[in-house]
Amino acid sequence: MADMIQILVLGLALGGVYALMGSGLSLVFGVMRIVNLAHPSLVMVGAYIAYWAFRLGGVDPMVILPVALVILAATGVLLYKLVFEREARSAKYSEMTVLLTFALAMVVEGALGTAFTNTQRVTSPDYATDAFFIGSVFIPKGQLYSGIVSLTIISALALFLKYSAFGNAIRATTQNRDAAELLGVNVNLVGLVSFAIGIGLAGAAGALVSFVFSFFPAKHWEWIAILMSLVVLGGMGSILGTVLAAFILSIVAAYVGFFFGATWSTLTFFVALFVVLLVRPQGLFGEKPELA
Amino acid sequence: MSALLQVSNVTAGYGDGPAILNGASVKVEPGKVHCIIGPNGAGKSTLLKAIVGMLRIREGDVTFKGESVKGLRPDQVLRKGICFVPQERALFPKMTVRENLRMGGYSMRDKVDLERRIDEIEARFPILKERRDQHAGTLSGGQQQTLSMARTMILRPEIVMLDEPSLGLAPKIVAEIFDIMRVMTEDGITILLVEQNALMGLKHADWGVVLDLGRTLFEGPGQEILNDPRIQELYLGGRKAA
């Protein structure tokens, strides 16, 4: 029984970071219909920023997190202006962004590999290897902190989307772009800001990932499949759905890992991806896909 | 009476495609309900889209209070005082009724005033107050149409253009929709309406405009057009009924 609770705790603790990575991806898809395969490669950039800030300056990854967020958000603005804005009206936009972001992921991976080699890295503040104990159940501090910070950021995002005028404009654009435009929303600005927020969240997640997992430039390929499964299970474009999916799948993966061995736990995400697409393609909170 | 909105010999189409409008002209006078009718493919919806700037006008002009609005973006046309409710009702299905109303005043600077105007709208349409925290997507078709129309009133526009507001609604609900239009005109709002159901549209309109093949065929008081033999011919004659 204690084992079962222990696994639940470990799964819960990881869910937060997954949720943070997934929500950025989901936001960008929801508003812009961009399937951003480069999202985890940009998470890696955030992780390297945190790694070097810690190694060279001894700065705590959670302190550098806002910096990573801002740097990546600025990168997002640049990418949007250079790459994604011009074709936004194209009928095949989503399909095209798959190829565009695939190429972008390879460029980012190549650049990181050239700059920092393919050595495995992990940021190692004291808490990353420490734990709290509640009876016999231990909670790794690193994972706990990353989970709390992730949920704080996601809550801030949710409050912004729900209660600010611009946040409402973002949601409106996601749900009905033409209608939002007719009501005077500058949908291009909404696209730009949401893209910047989404990429900024990748940077923030990177800072947290840097002390929760070991990483190297090509690691993002492993992440993209996991993140896609979260976004699909949650319902494409639904941030609440993505967060729930992150917790469900990371808990299931933790149990799968315990019963069948760690090799099998990643499989959870792929199986979920298959099953959701076959049984309920719209996911938990998504729209039924239109036949077009 | 001078025209509030004047569409003169407008030619327009989608993208680089063929022209859907071939010199359409419509004169809109203040305070009245105008109904554009015509068979399928006559260019009725296209005309409304051209007026709000969703389509580029290739030739001709659109003037609002004597000033050209040709070439303006939809949000700029909106700020001039022309609201457009497209056929698909343009709601945000996963936002609440109140949030949808709030989006109606997105272009307003004074958010306190906006909240006050939303309260006014809620007072006039009690169903919207009752359902304020419900997602718009869960409303019935008639309630969605009511919300779409009420939402335009927040900006206190001069003209509201409605593209087939009766589409897919039961007759009893359609009658309510036309009642709302009357309420709007009492508020000094001028209505420009496109209807597939010509009989019903004309019955409620002060002025009818008959469009075919992208051109204005003829116009006149709603009742007159209703009894015009040419209408019979257009809908029941050489061409199939729409």
Coordinates of C-alpha atoms in Angstrom, one line a residue, chain A residues 162 165-169 171-173 175-186 190 238 285-287, chain B residues 52 54 74-75 78-79 84 86 88 90-96 99-100 102-104 106-107 111 151 155:
Chain A
K162 CA -10.3 34.3 -18.1
A165 CA -9.7 41.9 -21.7
F166 CA -6.7 40.7 -23.9
G167 CA -7.0 37.2 -22.4
N168 CA -10.7 37.1 -23.5
A169 CA -9.6 38.3 -26.9
R171 CA -9.9 32.9 -26.1
A172 CA -12.4 34.4 -28.5
T173 CA -9.9 34.2 -31.3
Q175 CA -13.0 29.8 -30.7
N176 CA -14.0 31.9 -33.6
R177 CA -11.3 33.9 -35.4
D178 CA -13.6 35.6 -37.9
A179 CA -16.1 36.6 -35.3
A180 CA -13.3 38.1 -33.1
E181 CA -12.1 40.1 -36.0
L182 CA -15.6 41.4 -36.7
L183 CA -15.8 42.6 -33.1
G184 CA -12.6 44.6 -33.5
V185 CA -10.0 42.2 -32.2
N186 CA -6.6 42.6 -33.8
V190 CA -3.4 38.1 -30.6
S238 CA -7.7 23.1 -24.5
F285 CA -12.3 18.8 -23.8
G286 CA -11.7 19.3 -27.6
E287 CA -14.2 20.0 -30.3
Chain B
V52 CA -17.9 45.5 -43.8
M54 CA -14.4 41.2 -45.4
P74 CA -13.9 45.1 -40.6
D75 CA -12.8 46.6 -37.2
L78 CA -17.3 48.6 -36.9
R79 CA -16.0 51.8 -35.3
F84 CA -22.5 42.8 -38.9
P86 CA -22.8 36.8 -40.1
E88 CA -23.1 31.4 -38.4
A90 CA -20.4 34.5 -34.7
L91 CA -20.6 33.5 -31.0
F92 CA -17.8 32.1 -28.9
P93 CA -19.2 28.7 -27.9
K94 CA -17.0 28.1 -24.9
M95 CA -17.3 31.6 -23.4
T96 CA -20.2 32.5 -21.1
E99 CA -18.3 37.1 -21.7
N100 CA -19.8 37.0 -25.2
R102 CA -18.4 41.7 -23.1
M103 CA -16.6 40.8 -26.4
G104 CA -19.2 42.9 -28.2
Y106 CA -14.1 44.9 -27.0
S107 CA -13.4 48.1 -28.9
K111 CA -14.9 49.3 -19.4
R151 CA -24.5 41.9 -28.5
L155 CA -21.8 49.5 -29.3

